[in-house]
Amino acid sequence: MSARMVRIDLRRSSALATGAAVFLIAVGLLYLLTNGPWQKSTGAWYLQWDSFVYYLRFMHFELVPVALGGGALLGTRDSRSGVAELFESAPRPAWQRSAHSAAAVGLAMVAASTAILVAGGVSVVANDGFFHLGWLPVAAVGALSLVAAGWLGMGIGRLLPSLLTPPVVAAAGFAVLIRAHATTITAEYYAGPESSVPELLTPMLAGTTRTAFIAVSDTVSAVQLGWFAALATTALGLVTASRLGTRIAALLPAALGLVVALTALPRDADAVYVLNGEAMALVCTETRDVCVTRAHAHKLEGLAGPAREALSLQGKLPDAPRVVAEIPSRGTVPHVPPGVLPVDFDELEHAGEDSRSVRISLLSGTVPGCNEWYGDESQAARTVIASWFVDEFTPLPDYFGDDGEIRELAESAWHALRALPPETQPQVVVQLRAAVQACRPDPLAALAPGA
């Protein structure tokens, strides 16, 4: 294959334009549409490398159709230019000319994927994201899927050289991806945490990895790499083949890859998304009274002061906590060990990480995995708990602004707590916090007479 011919194809074909479109759409989705306050959490794409590549894979529902349509446009080039018969009469093998165009598309897709990683990685680095190499296979699957999509579009364009082919192929690709994703959502809703094999056959990930501690299984990434490599081989065969028998033979790699993928891909979501032990490892202060995970090690210094203040105020309780620690989980409500005051960085991403917000959040009985689903009564109970430790009514830092109903409910509960005999108040606060950390919908029941 001539490198010079590939460079000419890059300059004169639509390959570079397709790669540029993929890059611009991805960066636009990252920076223009995904920084709303409703998306703030420790699993936000700009905070961790894993979260970034997972979200990038989810965005392939937009990127793959562009690659398909761009490839199809290039595949119809000869027919649209009226030179197809002329090239067929040339002594040079047709597959060589097609291979140059395919190489140009492949290089453009790889370059676009690399540029997207760099553009998004800048934000992850700026936010001190935990770096490891485990996300590279996940990113590689996405890049390979774009190459396969570009080549598949070229193959279809050569088979169906019509002006309608590029938009139809792009629309069909979009519909297939959305349908596969809808299958996953339906399976999760009706059957619980089960994986959807149809979606795993696409480059999309389910978007359920909104935590810093989840990794895609190496087995899943390996199977997906094999599947998209087989699909790319078939697509390249369709691009370079000129006879019916060769085109039929080109389908064999994809057929074999599909059989292997259907056999090897797990059906259990817990086998697809696994806990990242490296990110979950604890890092503690020298006195080991404040601990966070390695994923949030950069937050330890800022957390230590407010955490120790919160621990000192816990002395008002029987069997007071002695350690502030981050309790990692896969999105479910974790068990809080005795003697531990948990910290929820997801909440602090919304409310702020200043000393007062951290201290009040810790005192209120925060627990990761539960706070985002708190109802008014649970928020009010947390307000009462935090206020009792500081001896004055202190509203919690709000997610999206002041909520008058929660404040009114909290003030009423605060007065009810203060009306109790001083010697019984600590035990009531213990009961309130236990109810909050268990995600009970009625934690204020602890204040009812006779509770």
PDB file of N, CA and C in Angstrom, residues 115-207:
ATOM      1  N   ALA A 115      -7.892  12.562  19.426  1.00  0.00           N
ATOM      2  CA  ALA A 115      -8.098  13.979  19.707  1.00  0.00           C
ATOM      3  C   ALA A 115      -9.188  14.187  20.759  1.00  0.00           C
ATOM      4  N   ILE A 116     -10.237  13.366  20.721  1.00  0.00           N
ATOM      5  CA  ILE A 116     -11.301  13.472  21.729  1.00  0.00           C
ATOM      6  C   ILE A 116     -10.758  13.134  23.111  1.00  0.00           C
ATOM      7  N   LEU A 117      -9.942  12.083  23.196  1.00  0.00           N
ATOM      8  CA  LEU A 117      -9.342  11.723  24.487  1.00  0.00           C
ATOM      9  C   LEU A 117      -8.482  12.847  25.027  1.00  0.00           C
ATOM     10  N   VAL A 118      -7.734  13.493  24.160  1.00  0.00           N
ATOM     11  CA  VAL A 118      -6.888  14.607  24.607  1.00  0.00           C
ATOM     12  C   VAL A 118      -7.749  15.785  25.063  1.00  0.00           C
ATOM     13  N   ALA A 119      -8.777  16.118  24.261  1.00  0.00           N
ATOM     14  CA  ALA A 119      -9.629  17.265  24.585  1.00  0.00           C
ATOM     15  C   ALA A 119     -10.372  17.066  25.905  1.00  0.00           C
ATOM     16  N   GLY A 120     -10.874  15.867  26.136  1.00  0.00           N
ATOM     17  CA  GLY A 120     -11.548  15.601  27.404  1.00  0.00           C
ATOM     18  C   GLY A 120     -10.593  15.343  28.545  1.00  0.00           C
ATOM     19  N   GLY A 121      -9.453  14.716  28.229  1.00  0.00           N
ATOM     20  CA  GLY A 121      -8.478  14.409  29.272  1.00  0.00           C
ATOM     21  C   GLY A 121      -7.924  15.647  29.943  1.00  0.00           C
ATOM     22  N   VAL A 122      -7.928  16.774  29.249  1.00  0.00           N
ATOM     23  CA  VAL A 122      -7.455  18.029  29.847  1.00  0.00           C
ATOM     24  C   VAL A 122      -8.273  18.364  31.095  1.00  0.00           C
ATOM     25  N   SER A 123      -9.588  18.193  31.012  1.00  0.00           N
ATOM     26  CA  SER A 123     -10.452  18.481  32.162  1.00  0.00           C
ATOM     27  C   SER A 123     -10.229  17.483  33.294  1.00  0.00           C
ATOM     28  N   VAL A 124     -10.031  16.216  32.947  1.00  0.00           N
ATOM     29  CA  VAL A 124      -9.802  15.202  33.974  1.00  0.00           C
ATOM     30  C   VAL A 124      -8.500  15.488  34.724  1.00  0.00           C
ATOM     31  N   VAL A 125      -7.453  15.827  33.980  1.00  0.00           N
ATOM     32  CA  VAL A 125      -6.175  16.153  34.612  1.00  0.00           C
ATOM     33  C   VAL A 125      -6.311  17.393  35.482  1.00  0.00           C
ATOM     34  N   ALA A 126      -7.048  18.395  34.987  1.00  0.00           N
ATOM     35  CA  ALA A 126      -7.224  19.634  35.747  1.00  0.00           C
ATOM     36  C   ALA A 126      -7.960  19.394  37.058  1.00  0.00           C
ATOM     37  N   ASN A 127      -8.793  18.351  37.097  1.00  0.00           N
ATOM     38  CA  ASN A 127      -9.546  18.028  38.317  1.00  0.00           C
ATOM     39  C   ASN A 127      -8.891  16.923  39.139  1.00  0.00           C
ATOM     40  N   ASP A 128      -7.600  16.654  38.863  1.00  0.00           N
ATOM     41  CA  ASP A 128      -6.840  15.653  39.630  1.00  0.00           C
ATOM     42  C   ASP A 128      -7.493  14.277  39.591  1.00  0.00           C
ATOM     43  N   GLY A 129      -7.975  13.877  38.430  1.00  0.00           N
ATOM     44  CA  GLY A 129      -8.576  12.550  38.296  1.00  0.00           C
ATOM     45  C   GLY A 129      -7.563  11.449  38.558  1.00  0.00           C
ATOM     46  N   PHE A 130      -8.029  10.381  39.164  1.00  0.00           N
ATOM     47  CA  PHE A 130      -7.163   9.250  39.506  1.00  0.00           C
ATOM     48  C   PHE A 130      -6.727   8.544  38.227  1.00  0.00           C
ATOM     49  N   PHE A 131      -5.423   8.505  37.979  1.00  0.00           N
ATOM     50  CA  PHE A 131      -4.927   7.945  36.728  1.00  0.00           C
ATOM     51  C   PHE A 131      -4.493   6.497  36.918  1.00  0.00           C
ATOM     52  N   HIS A 132      -4.937   5.658  36.004  1.00  0.00           N
ATOM     53  CA  HIS A 132      -4.484   4.279  35.911  1.00  0.00           C
ATOM     54  C   HIS A 132      -4.686   3.869  34.460  1.00  0.00           C
ATOM     55  N   LEU A 133      -4.263   2.685  34.103  1.00  0.00           N
ATOM     56  CA  LEU A 133      -4.308   2.263  32.708  1.00  0.00           C
ATOM     57  C   LEU A 133      -5.518   1.385  32.389  1.00  0.00           C
ATOM     58  N   GLY A 134      -6.348   1.132  33.378  1.00  0.00           N
ATOM     59  CA  GLY A 134      -7.475   0.230  33.157  1.00  0.00           C
ATOM     60  C   GLY A 134      -8.520   0.749  32.186  1.00  0.00           C
ATOM     61  N   TRP A 135      -8.542   2.075  31.943  1.00  0.00           N
ATOM     62  CA  TRP A 135      -9.546   2.635  31.037  1.00  0.00           C
ATOM     63  C   TRP A 135      -9.137   2.534  29.574  1.00  0.00           C
ATOM     64  N   LEU A 136      -7.876   2.227  29.305  1.00  0.00           N
ATOM     65  CA  LEU A 136      -7.403   2.197  27.919  1.00  0.00           C
ATOM     66  C   LEU A 136      -8.143   1.168  27.052  1.00  0.00           C
ATOM     67  N   PRO A 137      -8.368  -0.086  27.518  1.00  0.00           N
ATOM     68  CA  PRO A 137      -9.129  -1.017  26.672  1.00  0.00           C
ATOM     69  C   PRO A 137     -10.537  -0.520  26.361  1.00  0.00           C
ATOM     70  N   VAL A 138     -11.163   0.171  27.305  1.00  0.00           N
ATOM     71  CA  VAL A 138     -12.512   0.701  27.077  1.00  0.00           C
ATOM     72  C   VAL A 138     -12.475   1.757  25.974  1.00  0.00           C
ATOM     73  N   ALA A 139     -11.452   2.616  26.016  1.00  0.00           N
ATOM     74  CA  ALA A 139     -11.302   3.628  24.976  1.00  0.00           C
ATOM     75  C   ALA A 139     -10.960   2.981  23.633  1.00  0.00           C
ATOM     76  N   ALA A 140     -10.143   1.925  23.663  1.00  0.00           N
ATOM     77  CA  ALA A 140      -9.748   1.253  22.415  1.00  0.00           C
ATOM     78  C   ALA A 140     -10.957   0.638  21.719  1.00  0.00           C
ATOM     79  N   VAL A 141     -11.897   0.095  22.496  1.00  0.00           N
ATOM     80  CA  VAL A 141     -13.113  -0.470  21.893  1.00  0.00           C
ATOM     81  C   VAL A 141     -13.872   0.614  21.137  1.00  0.00           C
ATOM     82  N   GLY A 142     -13.981   1.798  21.738  1.00  0.00           N
ATOM     83  CA  GLY A 142     -14.679   2.887  21.076  1.00  0.00           C
ATOM     84  C   GLY A 142     -14.009   3.299  19.776  1.00  0.00           C
ATOM     85  N   ALA A 143     -12.683   3.420  19.790  1.00  0.00           N
ATOM     86  CA  ALA A 143     -11.960   3.811  18.581  1.00  0.00           C
ATOM     87  C   ALA A 143     -12.118   2.760  17.481  1.00  0.00           C
ATOM     88  N   LEU A 144     -12.000   1.472  17.858  1.00  0.00           N
ATOM     89  CA  LEU A 144     -12.127   0.400  16.870  1.00  0.00           C
ATOM     90  C   LEU A 144     -13.540   0.358  16.290  1.00  0.00           C
ATOM     91  N   SER A 145     -14.534   0.664  17.116  1.00  0.00           N
ATOM     92  CA  SER A 145     -15.913   0.653  16.614  1.00  0.00           C
ATOM     93  C   SER A 145     -16.131   1.748  15.574  1.00  0.00           C
ATOM     94  N   LEU A 146     -15.464   2.886  15.735  1.00  0.00           N
ATOM     95  CA  LEU A 146     -15.586   3.952  14.739  1.00  0.00           C
ATOM     96  C   LEU A 146     -14.918   3.562  13.432  1.00  0.00           C
ATOM     97  N   VAL A 147     -13.774   2.890  13.524  1.00  0.00           N
ATOM     98  CA  VAL A 147     -13.115   2.396  12.316  1.00  0.00           C
ATOM     99  C   VAL A 147     -14.027   1.400  11.597  1.00  0.00           C
ATOM    100  N   ALA A 148     -14.590   0.452  12.366  1.00  0.00           N
ATOM    101  CA  ALA A 148     -15.481  -0.543  11.771  1.00  0.00           C
ATOM    102  C   ALA A 148     -16.702   0.125  11.143  1.00  0.00           C
ATOM    103  N   ALA A 149     -17.245   1.158  11.821  1.00  0.00           N
ATOM    104  CA  ALA A 149     -18.421   1.850  11.283  1.00  0.00           C
ATOM    105  C   ALA A 149     -18.082   2.572   9.982  1.00  0.00           C
ATOM    106  N   GLY A 150     -16.933   3.241   9.951  1.00  0.00           N
ATOM    107  CA  GLY A 150     -16.528   3.928   8.727  1.00  0.00           C
ATOM    108  C   GLY A 150     -16.360   2.970   7.563  1.00  0.00           C
ATOM    109  N   TRP A 151     -15.704   1.840   7.813  1.00  0.00           N
ATOM    110  CA  TRP A 151     -15.515   0.854   6.744  1.00  0.00           C
ATOM    111  C   TRP A 151     -16.821   0.193   6.326  1.00  0.00           C
ATOM    112  N   LEU A 152     -17.683  -0.075   7.305  1.00  0.00           N
ATOM    113  CA  LEU A 152     -18.974  -0.675   6.972  1.00  0.00           C
ATOM    114  C   LEU A 152     -19.795   0.276   6.100  1.00  0.00           C
ATOM    115  N   GLY A 153     -19.758   1.571   6.454  1.00  0.00           N
ATOM    116  CA  GLY A 153     -20.442   2.546   5.618  1.00  0.00           C
ATOM    117  C   GLY A 153     -19.887   2.570   4.200  1.00  0.00           C
ATOM    118  N   MET A 154     -18.548   2.474   4.070  1.00  0.00           N
ATOM    119  CA  MET A 154     -17.934   2.432   2.741  1.00  0.00           C
ATOM    120  C   MET A 154     -18.406   1.215   1.949  1.00  0.00           C
ATOM    121  N   GLY A 155     -18.429   0.062   2.618  1.00  0.00           N
ATOM    122  CA  GLY A 155     -18.861  -1.164   1.946  1.00  0.00           C
ATOM    123  C   GLY A 155     -20.287  -1.074   1.456  1.00  0.00           C
ATOM    124  N   ILE A 156     -21.176  -0.525   2.302  1.00  0.00           N
ATOM    125  CA  ILE A 156     -22.577  -0.385   1.897  1.00  0.00           C
ATOM    126  C   ILE A 156     -22.691   0.635   0.763  1.00  0.00           C
ATOM    127  N   GLY A 157     -21.903   1.693   0.846  1.00  0.00           N
ATOM    128  CA  GLY A 157     -21.930   2.699  -0.215  1.00  0.00           C
ATOM    129  C   GLY A 157     -21.488   2.143  -1.556  1.00  0.00           C
ATOM    130  N   ARG A 158     -20.511   1.256  -1.552  1.00  0.00           N
ATOM    131  CA  ARG A 158     -20.085   0.631  -2.801  1.00  0.00           C
ATOM    132  C   ARG A 158     -21.150  -0.313  -3.351  1.00  0.00           C
ATOM    133  N   LEU A 159     -21.839  -1.011  -2.433  1.00  0.00           N
ATOM    134  CA  LEU A 159     -22.881  -1.940  -2.884  1.00  0.00           C
ATOM    135  C   LEU A 159     -24.126  -1.198  -3.371  1.00  0.00           C
ATOM    136  N   LEU A 160     -24.449  -0.069  -2.728  1.00  0.00           N
ATOM    137  CA  LEU A 160     -25.657   0.690  -3.050  1.00  0.00           C
ATOM    138  C   LEU A 160     -25.269   2.136  -3.341  1.00  0.00           C
ATOM    139  N   PRO A 161     -24.700   2.402  -4.487  1.00  0.00           N
ATOM    140  CA  PRO A 161     -24.184   3.743  -4.803  1.00  0.00           C
ATOM    141  C   PRO A 161     -25.290   4.731  -5.160  1.00  0.00           C
ATOM    142  N   SER A 162     -26.040   5.157  -4.149  1.00  0.00           N
ATOM    143  CA  SER A 162     -27.123   6.110  -4.343  1.00  0.00           C
ATOM    144  C   SER A 162     -26.897   7.315  -3.446  1.00  0.00           C
ATOM    145  N   LEU A 163     -27.424   8.470  -3.857  1.00  0.00           N
ATOM    146  CA  LEU A 163     -27.328   9.661  -3.012  1.00  0.00           C
ATOM    147  C   LEU A 163     -28.074   9.485  -1.687  1.00  0.00           C
ATOM    148  N   LEU A 164     -29.035   8.570  -1.671  1.00  0.00           N
ATOM    149  CA  LEU A 164     -29.806   8.333  -0.450  1.00  0.00           C
ATOM    150  C   LEU A 164     -29.086   7.414   0.532  1.00  0.00           C
ATOM    151  N   THR A 165     -28.079   6.708   0.055  1.00  0.00           N
ATOM    152  CA  THR A 165     -27.421   5.711   0.907  1.00  0.00           C
ATOM    153  C   THR A 165     -26.800   6.310   2.159  1.00  0.00           C
ATOM    154  N   PRO A 166     -25.991   7.379   2.089  1.00  0.00           N
ATOM    155  CA  PRO A 166     -25.376   7.912   3.321  1.00  0.00           C
ATOM    156  C   PRO A 166     -26.377   8.310   4.400  1.00  0.00           C
ATOM    157  N   PRO A 167     -27.420   9.113   4.091  1.00  0.00           N
ATOM    158  CA  PRO A 167     -28.351   9.464   5.174  1.00  0.00           C
ATOM    159  C   PRO A 167     -29.151   8.274   5.691  1.00  0.00           C
ATOM    160  N   VAL A 168     -29.506   7.353   4.810  1.00  0.00           N
ATOM    161  CA  VAL A 168     -30.273   6.180   5.251  1.00  0.00           C
ATOM    162  C   VAL A 168     -29.423   5.298   6.151  1.00  0.00           C
ATOM    163  N   VAL A 169     -28.162   5.089   5.776  1.00  0.00           N
ATOM    164  CA  VAL A 169     -27.264   4.265   6.594  1.00  0.00           C
ATOM    165  C   VAL A 169     -27.044   4.920   7.960  1.00  0.00           C
ATOM    166  N   ALA A 170     -26.837   6.237   7.970  1.00  0.00           N
ATOM    167  CA  ALA A 170     -26.640   6.932   9.245  1.00  0.00           C
ATOM    168  C   ALA A 170     -27.877   6.829  10.129  1.00  0.00           C
ATOM    169  N   ALA A 171     -29.045   7.032   9.544  1.00  0.00           N
ATOM    170  CA  ALA A 171     -30.290   6.951  10.320  1.00  0.00           C
ATOM    171  C   ALA A 171     -30.528   5.532  10.834  1.00  0.00           C
ATOM    172  N   ALA A 172     -30.236   4.541   9.993  1.00  0.00           N
ATOM    173  CA  ALA A 172     -30.412   3.151  10.425  1.00  0.00           C
ATOM    174  C   ALA A 172     -29.468   2.812  11.577  1.00  0.00           C
ATOM    175  N   GLY A 173     -28.220   3.285  11.490  1.00  0.00           N
ATOM    176  CA  GLY A 173     -27.276   3.049  12.582  1.00  0.00           C
ATOM    177  C   GLY A 173     -27.738   3.676  13.872  1.00  0.00           C
ATOM    178  N   PHE A 174     -28.251   4.904  13.794  1.00  0.00           N
ATOM    179  CA  PHE A 174     -28.767   5.579  14.985  1.00  0.00           C
ATOM    180  C   PHE A 174     -29.931   4.801  15.584  1.00  0.00           C
ATOM    181  N   ALA A 175     -30.843   4.339  14.741  1.00  0.00           N
ATOM    182  CA  ALA A 175     -32.012   3.596  15.221  1.00  0.00           C
ATOM    183  C   ALA A 175     -31.596   2.295  15.910  1.00  0.00           C
ATOM    184  N   VAL A 176     -30.622   1.593  15.354  1.00  0.00           N
ATOM    185  CA  VAL A 176     -30.161   0.333  15.950  1.00  0.00           C
ATOM    186  C   VAL A 176     -29.554   0.585  17.325  1.00  0.00           C
ATOM    187  N   LEU A 177     -28.736   1.631  17.444  1.00  0.00           N
ATOM    188  CA  LEU A 177     -28.089   1.921  18.716  1.00  0.00           C
ATOM    189  C   LEU A 177     -29.114   2.322  19.780  1.00  0.00           C
ATOM    190  N   ILE A 178     -30.060   3.163  19.411  1.00  0.00           N
ATOM    191  CA  ILE A 178     -31.075   3.589  20.370  1.00  0.00           C
ATOM    192  C   ILE A 178     -31.938   2.411  20.793  1.00  0.00           C
ATOM    193  N   ARG A 179     -32.255   1.521  19.844  1.00  0.00           N
ATOM    194  CA  ARG A 179     -33.059   0.352  20.180  1.00  0.00           C
ATOM    195  C   ARG A 179     -32.310  -0.568  21.134  1.00  0.00           C
ATOM    196  N   ALA A 180     -31.025  -0.752  20.899  1.00  0.00           N
ATOM    197  CA  ALA A 180     -30.229  -1.601  21.794  1.00  0.00           C
ATOM    198  C   ALA A 180     -30.167  -1.006  23.186  1.00  0.00           C
ATOM    199  N   HIS A 181     -30.032   0.319  23.268  1.00  0.00           N
ATOM    200  CA  HIS A 181     -29.987   0.971  24.579  1.00  0.00           C
ATOM    201  C   HIS A 181     -31.338   0.868  25.270  1.00  0.00           C
ATOM    202  N   ALA A 182     -32.422   1.014  24.518  1.00  0.00           N
ATOM    203  CA  ALA A 182     -33.754   0.887  25.101  1.00  0.00           C
ATOM    204  C   ALA A 182     -33.980  -0.516  25.654  1.00  0.00           C
ATOM    205  N   THR A 183     -33.396  -1.518  25.005  1.00  0.00           N
ATOM    206  CA  THR A 183     -33.499  -2.893  25.497  1.00  0.00           C
ATOM    207  C   THR A 183     -32.865  -3.015  26.872  1.00  0.00           C
ATOM    208  N   THR A 184     -31.729  -2.345  27.072  1.00  0.00           N
ATOM    209  CA  THR A 184     -31.057  -2.379  28.376  1.00  0.00           C
ATOM    210  C   THR A 184     -31.908  -1.713  29.440  1.00  0.00           C
ATOM    211  N   ILE A 185     -32.460  -0.540  29.117  1.00  0.00           N
ATOM    212  CA  ILE A 185     -33.297   0.169  30.086  1.00  0.00           C
ATOM    213  C   ILE A 185     -34.501  -0.681  30.471  1.00  0.00           C
ATOM    214  N   THR A 186     -35.145  -1.311  29.485  1.00  0.00           N
ATOM    215  CA  THR A 186     -36.297  -2.161  29.761  1.00  0.00           C
ATOM    216  C   THR A 186     -35.915  -3.344  30.639  1.00  0.00           C
ATOM    217  N   ALA A 187     -34.748  -3.955  30.356  1.00  0.00           N
ATOM    218  CA  ALA A 187     -34.299  -5.101  31.154  1.00  0.00           C
ATOM    219  C   ALA A 187     -34.034  -4.692  32.587  1.00  0.00           C
ATOM    220  N   GLU A 188     -33.419  -3.517  32.793  1.00  0.00           N
ATOM    221  CA  GLU A 188     -33.133  -3.059  34.152  1.00  0.00           C
ATOM    222  C   GLU A 188     -34.431  -2.762  34.903  1.00  0.00           C
ATOM    223  N   TYR A 189     -35.405  -2.211  34.199  1.00  0.00           N
ATOM    224  CA  TYR A 189     -36.649  -1.810  34.856  1.00  0.00           C
ATOM    225  C   TYR A 189     -37.473  -3.021  35.281  1.00  0.00           C
ATOM    226  N   TYR A 190     -37.559  -4.007  34.406  1.00  0.00           N
ATOM    227  CA  TYR A 190     -38.443  -5.144  34.682  1.00  0.00           C
ATOM    228  C   TYR A 190     -37.738  -6.329  35.338  1.00  0.00           C
ATOM    229  N   ALA A 191     -36.455  -6.469  35.079  1.00  0.00           N
ATOM    230  CA  ALA A 191     -35.781  -7.686  35.553  1.00  0.00           C
ATOM    231  C   ALA A 191     -34.649  -7.415  36.529  1.00  0.00           C
ATOM    232  N   GLY A 192     -34.411  -6.142  36.874  1.00  0.00           N
ATOM    233  CA  GLY A 192     -33.343  -5.849  37.812  1.00  0.00           C
ATOM    234  C   GLY A 192     -32.009  -5.703  37.104  1.00  0.00           C
ATOM    235  N   PRO A 193     -30.912  -5.849  37.857  1.00  0.00           N
ATOM    236  CA  PRO A 193     -29.577  -5.574  37.307  1.00  0.00           C
ATOM    237  C   PRO A 193     -29.072  -6.667  36.363  1.00  0.00           C
ATOM    238  N   GLU A 194     -29.667  -6.750  35.186  1.00  0.00           N
ATOM    239  CA  GLU A 194     -29.198  -7.685  34.178  1.00  0.00           C
ATOM    240  C   GLU A 194     -28.587  -6.908  33.014  1.00  0.00           C
ATOM    241  N   SER A 195     -27.539  -7.448  32.431  1.00  0.00           N
ATOM    242  CA  SER A 195     -26.930  -6.780  31.286  1.00  0.00           C
ATOM    243  C   SER A 195     -27.751  -7.056  30.037  1.00  0.00           C
ATOM    244  N   SER A 196     -27.585  -6.195  29.065  1.00  0.00           N
ATOM    245  CA  SER A 196     -28.263  -6.376  27.787  1.00  0.00           C
ATOM    246  C   SER A 196     -27.206  -6.704  26.747  1.00  0.00           C
ATOM    247  N   VAL A 197     -27.190  -7.944  26.290  1.00  0.00           N
ATOM    248  CA  VAL A 197     -26.203  -8.350  25.296  1.00  0.00           C
ATOM    249  C   VAL A 197     -26.338  -7.544  24.009  1.00  0.00           C
ATOM    250  N   PRO A 198     -27.570  -7.223  23.529  1.00  0.00           N
ATOM    251  CA  PRO A 198     -27.639  -6.387  22.326  1.00  0.00           C
ATOM    252  C   PRO A 198     -26.863  -5.086  22.448  1.00  0.00           C
ATOM    253  N   GLU A 199     -26.932  -4.431  23.614  1.00  0.00           N
ATOM    254  CA  GLU A 199     -26.179  -3.184  23.767  1.00  0.00           C
ATOM    255  C   GLU A 199     -24.682  -3.432  23.836  1.00  0.00           C
ATOM    256  N   LEU A 200     -24.268  -4.547  24.435  1.00  0.00           N
ATOM    257  CA  LEU A 200     -22.843  -4.853  24.512  1.00  0.00           C
ATOM    258  C   LEU A 200     -22.262  -5.191  23.140  1.00  0.00           C
ATOM    259  N   LEU A 201     -23.123  -5.490  22.182  1.00  0.00           N
ATOM    260  CA  LEU A 201     -22.655  -5.691  20.811  1.00  0.00           C
ATOM    261  C   LEU A 201     -22.484  -4.363  20.080  1.00  0.00           C
ATOM    262  N   THR A 202     -22.873  -3.272  20.698  1.00  0.00           N
ATOM    263  CA  THR A 202     -22.660  -1.931  20.165  1.00  0.00           C
ATOM    264  C   THR A 202     -21.547  -1.276  20.982  1.00  0.00           C
ATOM    265  N   PRO A 203     -21.014  -0.153  20.514  1.00  0.00           N
ATOM    266  CA  PRO A 203     -19.972   0.524  21.309  1.00  0.00           C
ATOM    267  C   PRO A 203     -20.509   1.268  22.510  1.00  0.00           C
ATOM    268  N   MET A 204     -21.822   1.369  22.639  1.00  0.00           N
ATOM    269  CA  MET A 204     -22.389   2.111  23.761  1.00  0.00           C
ATOM    270  C   MET A 204     -22.246   1.340  25.063  1.00  0.00           C
ATOM    271  N   LEU A 205     -22.087   2.096  26.144  1.00  0.00           N
ATOM    272  CA  LEU A 205     -22.206   1.540  27.481  1.00  0.00           C
ATOM    273  C   LEU A 205     -23.464   2.121  28.099  1.00  0.00           C
ATOM    274  N   ALA A 206     -23.985   1.418  29.086  1.00  0.00           N
ATOM    275  CA  ALA A 206     -25.335   1.725  29.553  1.00  0.00           C
ATOM    276  C   ALA A 206     -25.455   3.060  30.257  1.00  0.00           C
ATOM    277  N   GLY A 207     -24.337   3.690  30.611  1.00  0.00           N
ATOM    278  CA  GLY A 207     -24.433   4.952  31.319  1.00  0.00           C
ATOM    279  C   GLY A 207     -24.785   4.784  32.780  1.00  0.00           C
TER     280      GLY A 207
END
